[in-house]
XYZ file of C-alpha atoms in Angstrom:
737
model
C -42.205 12.543 48.605
C -38.610 13.116 47.586
C -38.083 15.911 45.095
C -36.056 16.002 41.890
C -36.878 19.271 40.174
C -39.286 22.168 40.138
C -42.723 20.949 38.923
C -44.465 23.082 36.327
C -47.477 23.461 38.535
C -48.693 22.048 41.793
C -51.842 22.729 43.747
C -51.858 22.052 47.464
C -55.142 21.123 49.080
C -54.392 20.677 52.747
C -57.147 22.654 54.344
C -59.595 25.460 54.021
C -58.521 28.838 52.747
C -56.970 31.163 55.296
C -59.446 33.655 56.740
C -58.196 36.958 58.108
C -60.210 39.235 60.310
C -59.115 42.408 61.988
C -60.120 43.598 65.427
C -59.361 46.217 68.020
C -57.101 45.511 71.012
C -59.510 46.550 73.771
C -59.382 43.655 76.258
C -58.023 44.921 79.599
C -54.817 43.091 80.469
C -55.912 42.724 84.072
C -59.008 40.678 83.214
C -58.404 37.171 84.460
C -58.502 34.038 82.353
C -61.141 32.467 84.539
C -63.334 35.529 84.290
C -63.061 35.380 80.548
C -63.885 31.696 80.557
C -67.207 32.457 82.190
C -68.263 35.276 79.888
C -68.562 35.373 76.124
C -66.461 38.155 74.640
C -67.427 39.443 71.211
C -64.069 41.150 70.642
C -60.643 39.724 71.550
C -57.562 41.727 72.512
C -55.402 39.726 70.147
C -56.531 37.864 67.059
C -54.688 34.657 66.258
C -54.917 33.628 62.617
C -57.884 31.373 61.975
C -55.914 29.164 59.593
C -53.361 26.577 60.644
C -50.365 26.159 61.016
C -49.328 28.724 63.613
C -46.401 27.153 65.511
C -42.957 27.311 63.872
C -44.597 27.039 60.450
C -47.251 29.610 59.533
C -50.150 29.676 57.117
C -48.906 33.036 55.812
C -45.709 31.578 54.343
C -46.205 27.815 54.196
C -46.408 27.938 50.414
C -42.920 29.466 50.318
C -41.621 26.664 52.536
C -43.185 24.088 50.217
C -41.765 25.756 47.136
C -38.201 25.766 48.489
C -38.034 21.975 48.768
C -37.973 21.903 44.948
C -35.184 24.468 44.784
C -32.771 25.754 47.416
C -33.800 23.259 50.098
C -34.020 20.132 47.942
C -30.973 18.510 49.565
C -32.145 19.327 53.095
C -35.595 18.054 52.280
C -34.502 14.796 50.660
C -32.238 13.891 53.593
C -34.946 14.784 56.078
C -37.672 12.974 54.153
C -35.560 9.818 53.806
C -34.898 9.802 57.541
C -38.516 10.353 58.534
C -40.028 7.971 55.988
C -37.542 5.317 57.031
C -38.704 5.589 60.623
C -42.310 5.326 59.562
C -41.457 2.335 57.410
C -39.932 0.714 60.484
C -43.198 1.392 62.330
C -41.632 3.732 64.844
C -44.411 5.213 66.941
C -42.476 7.087 69.633
C -43.396 10.516 70.909
C -40.252 11.989 69.369
C -41.319 10.731 65.913
C -44.668 12.515 65.909
C -43.527 16.064 65.154
C -41.439 14.875 62.193
C -44.321 12.865 60.779
C -46.553 15.920 61.155
C -44.046 18.171 59.355
C -43.764 15.785 56.404
C -47.559 15.750 56.109
C -47.726 19.543 56.448
C -45.299 20.039 53.566
C -46.348 17.206 51.252
C -49.915 16.262 52.147
C -48.975 12.568 52.380
C -51.657 11.348 54.738
C -49.880 8.248 56.059
C -47.557 10.566 57.948
C -50.488 12.483 59.441
C -52.183 9.232 60.458
C -49.035 8.114 62.281
C -48.618 11.474 64.022
C -52.258 11.491 65.128
C -51.976 7.951 66.472
C -48.959 8.934 68.562
C -50.804 12.013 69.830
C -53.711 9.801 70.892
C -51.286 7.515 72.711
C -49.742 10.502 74.501
C -53.152 11.747 75.589
C -53.444 8.587 77.651
C -50.461 9.900 79.638
C -51.628 13.282 81.004
C -48.168 14.268 82.207
C -47.195 14.752 78.561
C -49.865 17.409 78.106
C -48.864 20.132 80.534
C -45.885 22.367 80.979
C -42.697 21.795 79.040
C -43.078 19.680 75.920
C -40.755 17.494 73.897
C -41.306 19.233 70.574
C -39.203 21.947 68.936
C -38.377 24.799 71.316
C -39.988 22.815 74.174
C -43.442 23.052 72.686
C -45.931 20.252 73.205
C -45.696 17.483 70.616
C -49.446 16.955 70.839
C -50.040 20.678 70.213
C -47.754 20.523 67.171
C -49.581 17.494 65.782
C -52.919 19.253 66.247
C -51.622 22.401 64.546
C -49.713 20.808 61.683
C -52.175 17.991 60.914
C -55.276 20.106 61.442
C -56.460 19.802 57.830
C -56.412 15.995 58.065
C -58.096 15.664 61.446
C -61.716 14.576 61.503
C -64.141 16.605 63.581
C -64.033 13.936 66.255
C -60.225 13.877 66.297
C -60.052 17.652 66.519
C -62.420 17.653 69.471
C -60.611 14.820 71.242
C -57.201 16.498 71.025
C -58.653 19.944 71.745
C -60.270 18.609 74.922
C -56.904 17.212 75.992
C -55.059 20.477 75.360
C -57.613 22.971 76.647
C -57.101 22.314 80.406
C -53.723 24.059 80.119
C -55.611 27.340 79.795
C -56.137 27.282 83.552
C -52.396 27.449 84.238
C -50.977 30.926 84.636
C -48.068 31.389 82.256
C -44.960 31.943 84.337
C -41.582 33.446 83.651
C -40.690 33.166 87.372
C -37.727 35.507 86.984
C -36.953 38.012 84.308
C -34.120 35.907 82.875
C -35.985 32.602 83.324
C -38.488 32.219 80.495
C -40.736 29.252 81.241
C -43.952 30.109 79.501
C -44.791 26.909 77.671
C -48.523 27.660 77.569
C -48.202 29.820 74.502
C -47.774 26.751 72.270
C -50.908 25.103 73.587
C -52.832 28.327 73.221
C -51.716 29.103 69.675
C -52.575 25.563 68.607
C -56.184 25.699 69.801
C -57.002 29.419 69.462
C -60.332 30.104 67.722
C -61.214 26.391 67.635
C -63.489 26.156 70.692
C -66.643 27.747 71.995
C -66.826 31.501 72.462
C -66.059 31.107 76.158
C -63.139 28.804 75.483
C -61.749 31.108 72.813
C -61.947 34.046 75.214
C -60.030 32.109 77.856
C -57.374 31.016 75.375
C -56.882 34.568 74.138
C -56.652 35.876 77.680
C -53.968 33.299 78.373
C -52.026 34.573 75.366
C -52.547 38.142 76.576
C -51.144 37.205 79.977
C -48.060 35.814 78.279
C -47.708 38.983 76.226
C -48.094 41.131 79.332
C -45.222 39.364 81.097
C -43.140 39.616 77.952
C -43.814 43.340 77.533
C -43.983 44.437 81.163
C -41.183 42.494 82.788
C -39.151 40.008 80.804
C -37.990 42.117 77.869
C -37.713 45.458 79.746
C -35.410 43.674 82.170
C -33.228 42.148 79.496
C -33.246 45.310 77.397
C -31.611 47.096 80.329
C -29.427 44.218 81.532
C -28.317 42.759 78.194
C -29.099 45.115 75.280
C -26.588 43.204 73.160
C -28.385 39.991 74.128
C -25.668 38.381 76.243
C -27.341 36.094 78.704
C -26.221 32.954 80.427
C -28.095 30.414 82.457
C -31.830 29.981 82.134
C -32.490 32.337 79.257
C -29.585 30.942 77.323
C -30.892 27.411 77.473
C -34.429 28.578 76.698
C -33.673 31.061 73.942
C -35.713 29.049 71.441
C -38.778 29.254 73.686
C -38.645 33.031 73.442
C -37.907 33.122 69.729
C -40.679 30.750 68.676
C -43.216 32.589 70.835
C -42.361 35.973 69.333
C -42.273 34.356 65.896
C -45.846 33.136 66.398
C -46.938 36.575 67.590
C -45.384 38.223 64.533
C -46.477 35.702 61.909
C -49.640 34.029 63.194
C -51.509 36.875 64.883
C -52.208 40.579 64.550
C -49.665 41.449 67.259
C -47.671 44.632 66.581
C -46.409 45.350 70.089
C -43.065 46.386 71.586
C -41.661 42.840 71.836
C -40.867 43.074 68.131
C -38.639 46.119 68.770
C -36.787 44.806 71.844
C -32.991 45.329 71.568
C -32.432 42.067 73.433
C -34.599 40.220 70.913
C -33.252 41.966 67.830
C -29.575 41.605 68.843
C -29.722 37.983 69.875
C -27.878 36.917 66.711
C -24.833 38.945 67.709
C -24.392 37.091 71.000
C -24.859 33.621 69.573
C -22.538 34.348 66.670
C -19.866 35.422 69.139
C -20.425 32.201 71.067
C -20.228 29.971 67.978
C -17.068 27.899 67.827
C -15.284 26.659 64.685
C -16.533 23.127 65.419
C -20.105 24.471 65.256
C -20.745 24.072 68.969
C -21.645 26.786 71.453
C -18.760 27.965 73.638
C -19.184 26.931 77.262
C -19.972 29.951 79.410
C -19.344 30.111 83.153
C -22.980 29.970 84.214
C -25.173 27.222 85.581
C -26.651 26.140 82.251
C -23.684 26.582 79.973
C -25.004 24.905 76.860
C -27.828 25.884 74.548
C -30.639 23.680 73.325
C -30.877 25.585 70.068
C -29.722 23.980 66.841
C -27.239 26.380 65.190
C -28.634 26.003 61.663
C -32.145 26.717 62.879
C -31.131 29.471 65.257
C -29.042 31.439 62.730
C -31.728 30.923 60.094
C -34.171 32.628 62.471
C -31.805 35.511 63.223
C -31.098 35.969 59.527
C -34.633 35.798 58.150
C -36.725 37.019 61.085
C -34.358 39.574 62.640
C -32.635 40.790 59.484
C -29.144 39.993 60.793
C -26.839 39.558 57.749
C -24.001 38.100 59.843
C -26.326 35.439 61.249
C -27.588 34.788 57.734
C -23.998 34.196 56.569
C -23.558 31.520 59.215
C -26.964 30.029 58.419
C -26.141 29.803 54.707
C -22.887 28.001 55.553
C -24.599 25.518 57.863
C -27.589 24.832 55.636
C -25.216 23.939 52.802
C -23.801 21.124 54.951
C -25.241 18.035 56.583
C -28.055 18.739 59.031
C -29.452 16.457 61.675
C -33.186 15.955 62.187
C -33.951 18.853 64.590
C -31.792 21.302 62.648
C -33.379 20.309 59.330
C -36.897 20.929 60.633
C -35.955 24.397 61.906
C -34.049 25.258 58.729
C -37.025 24.266 56.588
C -39.219 26.559 58.677
C -36.906 29.545 59.014
C -34.108 29.600 56.477
C -34.742 32.128 53.735
C -32.031 31.748 51.074
C -32.844 35.234 49.800
C -32.325 37.040 53.118
C -29.538 39.666 53.096
C -26.137 38.207 53.907
C -22.433 39.063 54.034
C -19.316 36.944 53.427
C -18.541 34.662 56.359
C -15.103 36.258 56.654
C -16.814 39.623 57.271
C -18.818 38.493 60.315
C -17.715 40.700 63.253
C -14.931 39.183 65.340
C -15.508 41.171 68.523
C -18.444 41.170 70.922
C -19.075 43.069 74.166
C -22.138 43.412 76.396
C -21.168 45.789 79.224
C -23.685 45.061 82.003
C -23.586 41.322 81.515
C -19.836 41.698 81.258
C -19.327 39.308 78.352
C -16.387 39.750 75.980
C -15.850 37.237 73.182
C -13.528 37.536 70.248
C -11.526 35.514 67.727
C -8.702 35.869 65.258
C -10.750 34.943 62.173
C -14.087 33.578 61.000
C -13.485 30.090 59.668
C -15.658 27.079 60.480
C -15.233 23.319 60.357
C -13.128 20.722 62.134
C -10.100 21.749 60.070
C -10.261 25.327 61.316
C -7.543 26.560 63.662
C -9.426 29.743 64.482
C -8.772 30.999 67.995
C -11.797 31.893 70.120
C -11.393 33.526 73.509
C -13.720 35.051 76.090
C -13.674 37.058 79.325
C -16.467 37.516 81.870
C -17.211 39.965 84.665
C -20.741 41.294 85.051
C -24.246 40.844 86.400
C -25.133 37.772 88.413
C -27.958 35.805 86.822
C -27.029 32.309 88.003
C -25.191 32.827 91.356
C -21.939 31.282 90.116
C -18.623 32.724 91.294
C -17.114 33.567 87.921
C -15.841 37.157 88.016
C -12.751 37.708 85.827
C -12.971 34.204 84.345
C -11.732 33.584 80.800
C -11.383 30.733 78.306
C -9.164 29.921 75.315
C -9.952 27.564 72.433
C -8.072 26.853 69.203
C -10.132 25.154 66.518
C -11.921 22.267 68.222
C -9.307 22.076 70.991
C -10.290 23.268 74.470
C -7.109 24.681 76.019
C -7.939 26.916 78.995
C -11.395 25.772 80.049
C -14.281 26.262 82.444
C -14.216 23.264 84.775
C -16.901 21.028 86.211
C -20.303 20.124 84.854
C -23.830 20.553 86.137
C -25.835 17.360 86.589
C -28.052 18.302 89.529
C -28.465 21.467 91.596
C -28.208 19.754 94.967
C -25.659 17.056 94.230
C -22.320 17.161 96.008
C -20.424 18.489 93.002
C -22.629 21.494 92.333
C -22.295 23.670 95.448
C -18.858 22.577 96.722
C -17.148 22.821 93.335
C -19.082 23.719 90.182
C -20.441 27.052 91.445
C -17.262 28.067 93.225
C -14.500 30.352 91.975
C -12.090 27.410 92.147
C -13.892 25.834 89.146
C -13.171 28.869 86.966
C -10.055 30.674 85.770
C -10.225 33.305 88.458
C -8.263 34.425 91.534
C -8.411 32.684 94.924
C -7.350 34.344 98.167
C -7.072 31.623 100.773
C -7.907 32.654 104.332
C -8.167 29.510 106.494
C -10.597 31.303 108.822
C -13.140 32.085 106.078
C -16.521 30.336 106.323
C -18.537 29.849 103.115
C -21.587 28.401 104.857
C -23.449 25.190 104.132
C -26.241 23.785 101.967
C -28.791 20.999 102.109
C -28.189 18.398 99.430
C -30.667 16.247 97.539
C -30.548 13.626 100.301
C -31.382 16.233 103.006
C -27.838 16.226 104.381
C -26.364 19.519 105.609
C -23.016 19.859 103.858
C -20.344 22.395 104.739
C -19.172 24.275 101.652
C -15.395 23.858 101.417
C -13.058 26.826 101.634
C -11.686 27.433 98.142
C -10.485 30.948 98.952
C -12.835 32.262 96.304
C -15.689 34.668 95.809
C -18.652 35.299 98.083
C -22.276 36.334 97.605
C -23.397 39.169 95.376
C -24.444 42.590 96.666
C -28.252 42.563 96.371
C -28.712 46.262 97.144
C -26.276 47.321 94.439
C -28.014 44.978 92.017
C -31.434 46.490 92.727
C -30.060 50.007 92.310
C -28.411 49.160 89.017
C -31.071 46.939 87.428
C -34.441 47.859 88.983
C -36.271 46.470 85.939
C -34.891 43.037 86.860
C -35.430 43.294 90.623
C -31.632 43.378 90.844
C -31.174 39.946 89.213
C -29.137 37.978 91.776
C -27.121 41.066 92.687
C -24.040 43.025 91.681
C -20.761 41.097 91.543
C -18.373 43.340 89.647
C -17.949 44.818 86.215
C -15.726 45.458 83.246
C -14.275 48.928 83.725
C -12.518 49.226 80.362
C -13.076 47.662 76.957
C -11.248 48.526 73.751
C -11.151 46.511 70.522
C -8.907 47.292 67.542
C -7.494 45.325 64.643
C -4.436 44.595 66.783
C -5.849 43.828 70.204
C -8.806 43.538 72.570
C -8.143 45.201 75.925
C -10.343 44.403 78.941
C -10.125 45.400 82.599
C -12.325 43.823 85.241
C -12.947 44.756 88.866
C -14.069 41.837 91.054
C -13.347 43.484 94.415
C -17.005 43.404 95.483
C -17.198 39.605 95.650
C -14.180 38.914 97.851
C -14.578 39.179 101.590
C -13.463 42.604 102.805
C -11.770 40.867 105.707
C -9.087 39.594 103.337
C -8.956 41.953 100.328
C -9.924 45.480 99.349
C -9.104 45.291 95.650
C -9.087 42.439 93.107
C -8.386 43.649 89.569
C -7.587 41.806 86.361
C -6.392 43.140 83.025
C -6.889 40.741 80.120
C -5.402 41.635 76.742
C -5.792 39.582 73.575
C -3.001 40.447 71.123
C -4.124 39.196 67.761
C -3.780 36.629 66.526
C -2.359 34.306 69.191
C -1.203 35.940 72.461
C -3.072 36.696 75.703
C -1.811 38.667 78.695
C -3.410 38.155 82.119
C -2.442 40.733 84.742
C -3.716 40.506 88.321
C -3.394 43.030 91.129
C -4.693 42.142 94.599
C -4.543 44.552 97.539
C -4.895 42.611 100.789
C -6.449 43.646 104.077
C -4.785 40.758 105.892
C -1.140 39.717 105.454
C 0.320 36.268 104.715
C -2.578 35.008 102.607
C -1.884 32.750 99.604
C -3.153 34.453 96.434
C -3.661 32.006 93.564
C -4.379 32.603 89.873
C -6.141 29.479 88.570
C -5.917 27.981 85.071
C -7.956 24.884 84.149
C -7.234 22.376 81.417
C -8.448 18.936 80.325
C -5.184 16.976 80.097
C -2.178 16.979 82.384
C 0.062 19.943 81.540
C 3.851 19.977 81.426
C 5.714 22.174 83.924
C 9.290 23.387 83.405
C 10.527 22.064 86.742
C 11.953 18.856 88.172
C 11.280 19.794 91.782
C 7.599 18.792 92.053
C 6.885 17.783 95.607
C 3.912 15.564 96.449
C 1.329 16.871 98.913
C -1.379 14.317 97.997
C -1.510 11.335 95.637
C 1.373 10.225 93.476
C 3.199 11.795 90.549
C 2.514 8.999 88.083
C -1.303 9.284 88.218
C -2.595 12.356 90.028
C -2.663 14.386 93.187
C -1.658 17.774 94.600
C 1.885 18.858 93.745
C 3.925 22.035 94.035
C 7.127 23.552 92.697
C 9.177 26.519 93.852
C 10.939 26.844 90.502
C 8.286 26.280 87.811
C 7.591 29.323 85.655
C 6.156 27.835 82.470
C 3.212 25.552 81.711
C 2.529 23.792 78.398
C -1.088 22.764 77.811
C -1.535 20.424 74.846
C -4.852 19.323 73.390
C -5.433 17.791 69.961
C -3.301 19.684 67.444
C -3.084 22.759 69.656
C -1.056 24.094 72.528
C -1.226 26.946 75.048
C 2.101 27.976 76.572
C 1.668 29.914 79.806
C 4.715 31.987 80.815
C 4.545 33.274 84.405
C 6.468 36.529 83.984
C 5.572 38.422 87.174
C 5.066 37.212 90.745
C 5.589 40.162 93.090
C 4.471 40.603 96.685
C 5.878 37.621 98.561
C 7.145 34.050 98.260
C 5.881 32.300 95.130
C 5.306 28.768 93.874
C 3.268 26.835 91.341
C 0.688 24.182 92.249
C -0.484 21.350 89.990
C -3.742 19.619 90.990
C -5.778 16.880 89.330
C -5.706 13.433 87.822
C -6.646 9.892 88.774
C -6.166 7.826 91.907
C -3.323 5.377 92.388
C -5.112 2.794 90.230
C -5.634 5.221 87.343
C -9.350 5.532 88.103
C -11.360 8.742 87.843
C -14.319 10.079 89.798
C -14.080 7.372 92.460
C -17.439 7.092 94.187
C -20.699 5.224 94.537
C -23.051 6.766 92.001
C -26.596 6.817 93.400
C -26.996 7.893 96.036
C -23.792 9.673 96.909
C -22.604 8.952 100.415
C -19.600 9.590 102.601
C -17.525 7.570 100.153
C -17.902 10.498 97.774
C -15.795 12.671 100.039
C -13.304 10.323 101.601
C -12.852 7.150 99.568
C -9.836 5.125 100.513
C -8.163 5.996 97.218
C -9.506 9.324 95.898
C -8.974 10.954 92.555
C -8.226 14.673 92.328
C -10.099 16.257 89.392
C -12.287 18.523 91.561
C -10.128 18.865 94.653
C -11.037 21.557 97.159
C -9.622 22.026 100.640
C -8.561 18.412 101.135
C -11.351 16.536 99.300
C -12.494 15.609 95.838
C -16.039 16.635 94.870
C -16.840 14.711 91.659
C -20.197 14.628 89.898
C -22.308 11.717 91.041
C -26.043 12.202 90.915
C -27.407 11.451 87.413
C -23.911 10.359 86.360
C -23.111 6.998 84.824
C -19.916 5.314 83.721
C -20.354 6.692 80.219
C -20.149 10.253 81.574
C -16.807 9.413 83.145
C -15.421 7.540 80.157
C -16.394 10.337 77.752
C -15.482 13.301 79.899
C -12.656 14.191 77.489
C -14.783 14.442 74.365
C -14.348 17.436 72.072
C -17.582 18.952 73.352
C -17.358 22.510 74.592
C -18.450 21.482 78.105
C -15.746 18.888 78.830
C -15.183 19.211 82.586
C -11.415 18.674 82.648
C -9.105 16.835 85.030
C -6.330 19.299 85.876
C -5.601 22.824 87.022
C -2.522 24.933 87.674
C -2.374 27.577 90.399
C 0.212 30.371 90.393
C 0.599 31.336 94.055
C 2.110 34.317 95.833
C 1.849 34.550 99.616
C 1.191 38.238 99.850
C 1.814 40.817 102.526
C -0.083 43.843 101.222
C -0.033 43.969 97.411
C 0.307 41.024 95.023
C 1.055 41.503 91.311
C 1.002 38.510 88.963
C 1.265 38.489 85.186
C 1.045 35.587 82.759
C 1.679 35.629 79.025
C -0.099 32.906 77.038
C 0.879 31.823 73.535
C -1.755 29.906 71.547
C -0.122 27.803 68.877
C 0.166 24.342 67.328
C 1.298 21.389 69.378
C 5.004 20.770 68.973
C 5.853 24.320 67.889
C 9.085 25.716 69.355
C 8.849 27.551 72.658
C 9.140 31.321 72.550
C 11.938 33.251 74.212
C 10.116 35.380 76.798
C 11.656 37.888 79.183
C 10.280 40.531 81.525
C 11.535 43.627 83.285
C 9.798 45.168 86.314
C 8.959 48.846 86.018
C 8.223 51.250 88.859
C 4.466 50.879 88.376
C 4.244 48.123 85.800
C 6.047 45.531 83.740
C 7.746 45.270 80.381
C 7.559 41.970 78.448
C 9.873 41.051 75.573
C 9.052 38.178 73.208
C 11.020 36.512 70.440
C 9.132 33.755 68.674
C 11.002 32.774 65.529
C 10.686 35.686 63.134
C 8.132 37.383 65.394
C 9.372 39.884 67.945
C 7.456 42.295 70.122
C 7.749 44.293 73.315
C 4.877 45.529 75.453
C 4.959 47.732 78.543
C 1.973 47.833 80.860
C 0.988 49.664 84.003
C -0.316 47.450 86.737
C -4.125 47.228 86.873
C -5.616 50.212 88.658
C -2.384 52.235 88.402
C -1.766 55.176 86.076
C 1.807 55.278 84.824
C 3.998 56.478 81.981
C 5.708 54.371 79.362
C 2.825 52.185 78.259
C 3.496 50.874 74.767
C 3.294 48.026 72.298
C 5.992 47.583 69.679
C 5.388 44.659 67.315
């Protein structure tokens, strides 16, 4: 049913009237599910609504959802309906069609869609692996559970029993978060679908399962994140599973009598702030330096949730912008469920530009709030905080202009135990950090997916976290994966964002006692990166690493070849280079190396293809020795004499499309500014973010007794800034623009 205008009246008859019943919360949380399954309980600790739907859509507000398709959501609905009805017309009966068919029935009552969804659910029941654990529906819920919930009014008694019997065995699985930042409780969707629909014993067991999920949420998961990430910054597992958390709490709030502390969690309530900060002009999530650095949430659906459910007017502003555009299938379903066009909002230009979560150590900021592929908005980020994914990323940063990735996070995760993950992706060398190369340092080994023991190459980077310090600092989280460092200063004004990070803890004390970085974003288009490293061992190369997708241009003709060949790729170095130009799309980052004190200096350029212009040279599955020492290697992920490209789960398409505009493009090149230090190394880089082809700036620097002064003339723009060195208190600090 496509819609044209608001009907004068319409009566929906999709099921029995909703029945509400109150009850006391007296079930002891410690009572086991199995014990409940063997004893009839007359009173439940939590009461799930008796009426369907309960997952994503709710009986309490389904009439509002239906009404909006004739008004504010008519365009979304018509596009979605045309897509779904076209698939049904083509007799598509795949598992990923079922939830859409069920939604169309839920909203319109058109039974042919319900019949198709039910048929697919029956087909899936013949494959038991589809009926446990993580599902393929929205927010990783079970598709079969969604069909049961959304098509409940159309199911016959026999169909209800058949699907119920297939879903009920999940009640015997203990819901598991595993770690505080690793939400993996998929049982809640099964339980909310079938609650109240079985025998008294079955209903007691289902409710106890929900109570167990609530207990983990209240007693461990949210208390941990409320202390670790009160502004909701989280990378890794929780980031990729944010929708699992949100839809669960949404069901508790809108399909049960739950009124517990989860609804008041700062982490939960502030989640919109973090995801807004991470939202790029091209409407993709910025790649963060963790293991899982993308999100499975659809932006239109996610911001609709944060706007309507969490009362976040900034998130609502983004949601309103996105919903007014073209939405794909998953986003349209979530927007229909969650977008409230009447929720409080603010102008998009008024959405906060600056974001900081101190313990997680996430700083993200931008010059302006504009969205779309035509936007040239600059988005930048800096990271130094708690370890939740065991990646070596302290003092990493990124720079993006519009849709153009300029200074990037390198590598890409395909498999935990493949020979790209441990040797490269997790290491400091894959991030824009500092390396201190001690040839005697041993980073240990790991066992790969083929049971081979592989020595981790020496990148000169960061080591393991301090578990004891982590437990002392975040006892609610069992210390996460340990303490790695922190941001020691953060200041945001209209003119700049000033950040100082201390990563000393994660470099071996045998080689360094202090590793500090100051990172200053001068709005709208300049970044200063200041590094101070105090060594415990002399004559060690100290390298500041900058990653990019395409080959950069260096201001030197003296590149010498250490590996490979200049025309395609390899390892090169220059004694004279002091400027790097990174072009991408319509944008450019110009890196001026203005300070290199402490010993002999040079610039290294690493990356590119082999002599035949081929990338990621290897046999794909399984990886073998040819991965490490092919006769003609490429150099994109070069560490300590070898290339470590992705291989497991990788196909030719991954290689051919590695330079897409996606936020997680792995990149082919890096530049290393190197000083071979004796005791103290000071390096400073000034980065100008501008359009490709713009004139170069005139940049000069003057060393001060305890700092540096930088002078810039860029056309009509002139400024001078004087800075102490990181960790040093000095006079004369100033910024004259």
